[in-house]
Every structure is written in structure tokens, then in C-alpha cells.
PDB file of C-alpha atoms and ligand atoms in Angstrom:
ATOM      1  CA  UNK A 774     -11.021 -21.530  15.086  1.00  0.00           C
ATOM      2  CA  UNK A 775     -10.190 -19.395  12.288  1.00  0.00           C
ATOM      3  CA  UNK A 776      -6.100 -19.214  10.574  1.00  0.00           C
ATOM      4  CA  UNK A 777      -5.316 -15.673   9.291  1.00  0.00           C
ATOM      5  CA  UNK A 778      -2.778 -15.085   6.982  1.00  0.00           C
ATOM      6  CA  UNK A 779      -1.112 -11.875   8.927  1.00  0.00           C
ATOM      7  CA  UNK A 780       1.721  -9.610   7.440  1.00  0.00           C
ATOM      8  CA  UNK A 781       3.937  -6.834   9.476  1.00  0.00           C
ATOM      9  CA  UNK A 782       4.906  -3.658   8.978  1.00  0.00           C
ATOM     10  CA  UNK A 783       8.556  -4.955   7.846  1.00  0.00           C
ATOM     11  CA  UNK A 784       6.851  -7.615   5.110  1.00  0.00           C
ATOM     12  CA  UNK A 785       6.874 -10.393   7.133  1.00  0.00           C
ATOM     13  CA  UNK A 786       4.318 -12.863   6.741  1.00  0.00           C
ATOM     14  CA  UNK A 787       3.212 -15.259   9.516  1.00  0.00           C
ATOM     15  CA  UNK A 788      -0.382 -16.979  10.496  1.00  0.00           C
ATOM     16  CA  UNK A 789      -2.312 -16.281  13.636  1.00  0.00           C
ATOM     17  CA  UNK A 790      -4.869 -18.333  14.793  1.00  0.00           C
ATOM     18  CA  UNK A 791      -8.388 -16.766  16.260  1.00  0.00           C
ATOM     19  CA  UNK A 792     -11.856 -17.482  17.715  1.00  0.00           C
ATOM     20  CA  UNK A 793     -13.287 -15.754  15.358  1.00  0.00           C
ATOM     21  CA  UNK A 794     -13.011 -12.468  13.438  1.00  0.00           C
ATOM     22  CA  UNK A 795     -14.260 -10.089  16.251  1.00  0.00           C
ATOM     23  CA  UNK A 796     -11.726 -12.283  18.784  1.00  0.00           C
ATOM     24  CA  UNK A 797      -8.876 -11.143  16.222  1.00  0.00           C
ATOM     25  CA  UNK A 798      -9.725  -7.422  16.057  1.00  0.00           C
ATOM     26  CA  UNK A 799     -10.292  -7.572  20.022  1.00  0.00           C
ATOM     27  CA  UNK A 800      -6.939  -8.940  20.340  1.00  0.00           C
ATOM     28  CA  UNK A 801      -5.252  -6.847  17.414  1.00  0.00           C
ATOM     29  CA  UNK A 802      -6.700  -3.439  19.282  1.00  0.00           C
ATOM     30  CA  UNK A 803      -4.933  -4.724  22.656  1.00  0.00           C
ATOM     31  CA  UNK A 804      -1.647  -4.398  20.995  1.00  0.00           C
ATOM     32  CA  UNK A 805      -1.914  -9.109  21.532  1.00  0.00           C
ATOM     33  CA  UNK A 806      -1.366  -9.785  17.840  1.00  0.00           C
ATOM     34  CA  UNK A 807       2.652  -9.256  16.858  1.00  0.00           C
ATOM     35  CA  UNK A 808       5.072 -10.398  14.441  1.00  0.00           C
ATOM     36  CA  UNK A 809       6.902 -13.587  15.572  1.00  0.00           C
ATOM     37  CA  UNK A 810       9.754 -12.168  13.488  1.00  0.00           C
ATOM     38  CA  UNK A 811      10.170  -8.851  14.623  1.00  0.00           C
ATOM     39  CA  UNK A 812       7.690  -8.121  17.047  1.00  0.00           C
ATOM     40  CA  UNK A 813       5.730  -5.881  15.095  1.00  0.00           C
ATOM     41  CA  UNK A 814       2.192  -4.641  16.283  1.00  0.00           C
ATOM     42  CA  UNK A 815       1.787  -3.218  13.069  1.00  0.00           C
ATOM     43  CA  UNK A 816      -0.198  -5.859  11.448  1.00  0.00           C
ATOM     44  CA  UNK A 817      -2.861  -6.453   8.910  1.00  0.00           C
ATOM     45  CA  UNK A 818      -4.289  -9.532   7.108  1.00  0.00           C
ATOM     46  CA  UNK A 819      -3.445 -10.757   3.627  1.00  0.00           C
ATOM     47  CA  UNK A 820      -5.963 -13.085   1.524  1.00  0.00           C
ATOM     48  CA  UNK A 821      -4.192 -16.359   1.129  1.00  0.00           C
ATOM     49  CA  UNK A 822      -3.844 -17.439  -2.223  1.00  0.00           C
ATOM     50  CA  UNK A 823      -2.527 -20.900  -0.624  1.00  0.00           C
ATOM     51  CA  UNK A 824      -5.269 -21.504   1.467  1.00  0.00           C
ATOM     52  CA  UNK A 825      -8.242 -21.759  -1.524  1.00  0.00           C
ATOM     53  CA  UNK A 826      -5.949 -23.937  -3.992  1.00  0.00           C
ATOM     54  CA  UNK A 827      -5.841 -26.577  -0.530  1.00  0.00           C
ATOM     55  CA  UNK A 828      -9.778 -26.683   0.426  1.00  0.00           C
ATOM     56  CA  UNK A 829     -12.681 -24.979   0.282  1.00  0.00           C
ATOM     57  CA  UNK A 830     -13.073 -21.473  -0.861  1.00  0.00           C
ATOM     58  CA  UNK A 831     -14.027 -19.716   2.826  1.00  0.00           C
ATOM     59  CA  UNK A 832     -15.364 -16.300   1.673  1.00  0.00           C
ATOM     60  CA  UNK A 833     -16.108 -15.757   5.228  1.00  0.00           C
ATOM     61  CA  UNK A 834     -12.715 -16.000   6.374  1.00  0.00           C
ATOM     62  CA  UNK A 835     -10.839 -12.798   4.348  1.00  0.00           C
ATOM     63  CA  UNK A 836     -14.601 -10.655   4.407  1.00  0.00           C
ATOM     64  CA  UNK A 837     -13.579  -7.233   5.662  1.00  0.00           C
ATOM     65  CA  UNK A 838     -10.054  -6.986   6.038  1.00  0.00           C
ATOM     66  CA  UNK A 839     -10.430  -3.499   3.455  1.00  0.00           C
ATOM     67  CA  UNK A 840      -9.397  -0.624   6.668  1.00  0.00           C
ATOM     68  CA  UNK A 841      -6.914  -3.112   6.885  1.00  0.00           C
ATOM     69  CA  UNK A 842      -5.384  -3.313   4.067  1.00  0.00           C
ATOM     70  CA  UNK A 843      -5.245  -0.120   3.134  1.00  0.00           C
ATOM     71  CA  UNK A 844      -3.782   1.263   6.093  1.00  0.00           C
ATOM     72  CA  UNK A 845      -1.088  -1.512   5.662  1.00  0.00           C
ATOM     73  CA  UNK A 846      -0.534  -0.655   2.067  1.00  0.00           C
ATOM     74  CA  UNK A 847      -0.007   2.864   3.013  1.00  0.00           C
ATOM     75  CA  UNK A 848       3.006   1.593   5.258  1.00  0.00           C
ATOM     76  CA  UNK A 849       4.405  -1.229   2.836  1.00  0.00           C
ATOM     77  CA  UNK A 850       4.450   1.602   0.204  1.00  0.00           C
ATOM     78  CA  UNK A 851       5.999   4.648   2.571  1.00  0.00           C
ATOM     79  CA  UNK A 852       8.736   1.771   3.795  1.00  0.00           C
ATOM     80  CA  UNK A 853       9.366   0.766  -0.033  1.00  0.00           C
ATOM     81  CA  UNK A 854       9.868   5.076  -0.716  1.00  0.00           C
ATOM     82  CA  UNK A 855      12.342   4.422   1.865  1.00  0.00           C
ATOM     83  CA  UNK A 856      14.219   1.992   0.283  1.00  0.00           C
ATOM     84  CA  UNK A 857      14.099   3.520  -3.016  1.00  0.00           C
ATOM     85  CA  UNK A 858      15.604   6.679  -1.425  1.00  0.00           C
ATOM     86  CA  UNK A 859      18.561   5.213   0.374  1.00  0.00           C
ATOM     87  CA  UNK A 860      19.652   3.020  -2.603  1.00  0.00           C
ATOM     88  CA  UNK A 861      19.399   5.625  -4.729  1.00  0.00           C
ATOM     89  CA  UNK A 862      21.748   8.745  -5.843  1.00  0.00           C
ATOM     90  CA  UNK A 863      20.167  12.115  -5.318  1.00  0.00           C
ATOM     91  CA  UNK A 864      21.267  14.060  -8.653  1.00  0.00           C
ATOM     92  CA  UNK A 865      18.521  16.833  -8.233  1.00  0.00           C
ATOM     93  CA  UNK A 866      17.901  18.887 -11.303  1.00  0.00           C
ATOM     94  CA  UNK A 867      20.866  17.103 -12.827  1.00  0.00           C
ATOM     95  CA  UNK A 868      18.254  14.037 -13.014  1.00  0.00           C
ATOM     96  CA  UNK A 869      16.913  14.665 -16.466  1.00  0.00           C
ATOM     97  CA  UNK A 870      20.935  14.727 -18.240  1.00  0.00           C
ATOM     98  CA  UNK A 871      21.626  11.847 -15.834  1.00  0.00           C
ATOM     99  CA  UNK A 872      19.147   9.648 -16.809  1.00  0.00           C
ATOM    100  CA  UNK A 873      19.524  10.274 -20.184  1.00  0.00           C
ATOM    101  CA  UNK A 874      23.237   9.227 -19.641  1.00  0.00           C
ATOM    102  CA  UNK A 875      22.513   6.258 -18.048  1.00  0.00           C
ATOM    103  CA  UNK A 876      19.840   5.195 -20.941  1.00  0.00           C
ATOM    104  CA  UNK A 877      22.242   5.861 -23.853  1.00  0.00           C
ATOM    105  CA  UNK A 878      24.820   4.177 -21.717  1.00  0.00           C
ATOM    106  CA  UNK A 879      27.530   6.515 -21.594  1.00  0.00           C
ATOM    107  CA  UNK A 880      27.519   5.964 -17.918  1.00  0.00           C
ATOM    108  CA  UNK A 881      27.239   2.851 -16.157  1.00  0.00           C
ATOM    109  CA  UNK A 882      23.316   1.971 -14.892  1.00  0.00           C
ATOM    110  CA  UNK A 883      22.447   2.828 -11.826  1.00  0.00           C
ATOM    111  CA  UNK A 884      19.611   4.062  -9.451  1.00  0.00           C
ATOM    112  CA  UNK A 885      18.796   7.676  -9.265  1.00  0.00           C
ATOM    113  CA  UNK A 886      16.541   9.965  -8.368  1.00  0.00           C
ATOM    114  CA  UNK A 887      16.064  13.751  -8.320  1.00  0.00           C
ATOM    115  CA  UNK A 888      13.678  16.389 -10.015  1.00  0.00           C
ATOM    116  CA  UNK A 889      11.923  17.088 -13.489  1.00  0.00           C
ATOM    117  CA  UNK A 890      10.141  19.448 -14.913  1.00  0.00           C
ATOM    118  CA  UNK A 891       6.434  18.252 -16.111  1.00  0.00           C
ATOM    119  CA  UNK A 892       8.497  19.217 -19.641  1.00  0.00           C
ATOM    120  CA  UNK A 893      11.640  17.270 -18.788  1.00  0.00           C
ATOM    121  CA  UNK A 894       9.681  14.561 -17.516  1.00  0.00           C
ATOM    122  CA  UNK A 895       7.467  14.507 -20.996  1.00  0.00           C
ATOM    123  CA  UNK A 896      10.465  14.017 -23.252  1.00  0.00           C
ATOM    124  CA  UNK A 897      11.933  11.649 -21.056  1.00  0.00           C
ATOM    125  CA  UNK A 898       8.815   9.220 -21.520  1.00  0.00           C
ATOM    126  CA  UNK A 899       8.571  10.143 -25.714  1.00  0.00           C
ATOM    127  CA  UNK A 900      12.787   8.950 -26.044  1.00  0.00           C
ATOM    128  CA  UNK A 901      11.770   5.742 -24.026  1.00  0.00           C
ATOM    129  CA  UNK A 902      13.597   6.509 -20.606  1.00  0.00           C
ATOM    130  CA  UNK A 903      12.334   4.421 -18.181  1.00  0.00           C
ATOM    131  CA  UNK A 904      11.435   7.233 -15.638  1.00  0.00           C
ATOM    132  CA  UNK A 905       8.736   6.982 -12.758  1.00  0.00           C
ATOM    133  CA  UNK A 906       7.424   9.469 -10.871  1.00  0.00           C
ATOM    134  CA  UNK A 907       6.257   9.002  -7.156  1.00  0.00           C
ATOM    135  CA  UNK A 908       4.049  11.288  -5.095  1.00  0.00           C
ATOM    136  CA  UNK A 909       6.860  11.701  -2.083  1.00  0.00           C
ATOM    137  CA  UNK A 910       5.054  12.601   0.954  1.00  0.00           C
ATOM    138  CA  UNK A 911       7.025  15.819   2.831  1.00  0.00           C
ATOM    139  CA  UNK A 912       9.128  13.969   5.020  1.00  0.00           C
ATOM    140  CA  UNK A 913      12.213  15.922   6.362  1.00  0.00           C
ATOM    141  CA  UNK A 914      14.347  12.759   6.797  1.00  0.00           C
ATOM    142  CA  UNK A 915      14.684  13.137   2.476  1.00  0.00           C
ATOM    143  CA  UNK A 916      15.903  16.853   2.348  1.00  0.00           C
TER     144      UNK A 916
HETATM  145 ZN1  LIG B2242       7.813  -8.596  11.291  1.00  0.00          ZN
END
């Protein structure tokens, strides 16, 4: 019997308890394995960091959860996007005055987001702003 650490789609974390690896990915591609929370079959396995500090190490156990993981990343990070984008003001091509507003405090602090130019975006970083900039995929639920 084998306890994976398992996380959904929506960041919840929960264990699931296999056979063995191949019984988990047989299950997993039957659309079996789902988030007790929300029901998610959108799910992937995490390496516990719990697990070692309680018993043996069991290399065997996290081996080649890399597909994955990466396809789960992609999600966590297009769902955190998301969130950044509907808790944040869209100021456009106003960003680059706005966020220097915000940073010298003559506005109160905020979230925003909008566009710079690679030069904007330049001087921003040399005065200190805190400014990041995010590869967006085209989505049209953003326009
Ligand atoms: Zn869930």
C-alpha cells in the first residue's frame, strides 16, 4: 500500500492511498482519483515534506511524478494569473505613472496591472518600483 500526497486543481491538498504506483496512474486515467474537497479530477502528486521528517526516506514513493507536476504547475500558475487579474485594477498604459504614484505614495497602495514599454518597464526597475512582469497567455476572458 502506498500514501500519496495528492493536490487539485483548486490547491487543495488531500492523501490517496494506492496499490502501487501503476494502480494510481490506472486509477488517475479512469477519471477514480478526485478531490474530497471539491471533486476535482484534476490532480497531481506533491512530494511530502512531512512524510521523510516521520520515517524513512522512501525515494521510491515520489520517483516520477515530473509529467505530473508540471502539467499541474501549469494550472496552479494559469489559476494564480487569474487571481492576480480579478484583484487587480486594469490602468493600461496609465500603468507606468500609476505605479510610480503608488511607490512615492501620493496615492494609496494598491494592486494594478496594465502595460509597459520594455523602456518604461527599465526605469521602473532602476527607481526601485516593485514591478513584475508575467508572460499572460492570450486568453479572451482578460480583454
Ligand atoms: Zn479540490
Amino acid at each position: 500500500m502506498k500514501i500519496f500526497d495528492l493536490l487539485c486543481v483548486a490547491g487543495h491538498r488531500f492523501e490517496g492511498w494506492f496499490a502501487s504506483a501503476e494502480d494510481y496512474g490506472a486509477q488517475r486515467a479512469k477519471g477514480l482519483v478526485s478531490c474530497p474537497a471539491c471533486g476535482a479530477q484534476e490532480v497531481g502528486r506533491v512530494p511530502s515534506a512531512t512524510r521523510f521528517n516521520v520515517g524513512a526516506p522512501q525515494p521510491a514513493a515520489q520517483a516520477p511524478a515530473g509529467h505530473d507536476a508540471l502539467a499541474l504547475a501549469q494550472k496552479l500558475y494559469s489559476r494564480m494569473l487569474d487571481e492576480l487579474l480579478t484583484k487587480s485594477e486594469d490602468v493600461g498604459t496609465q500603468f507606468p505613472d500609476e505605479a510610480r504614484r503608488i511607490h512615492y505614495k501620493e496615492v494609496p497602495a494598491r494592486s494594478i496591472r496594465g502595460q509597459a514599454t520594455d523602456e518604461e518597464h527599465e526605469s521602473m526597475v532602476e527607481e526601485g518600483i516593485p514591478v513584475a512582469r508575467l508572460p499572460i497567455p492570450p486568453s479572451d476572458r482578460w480583454n
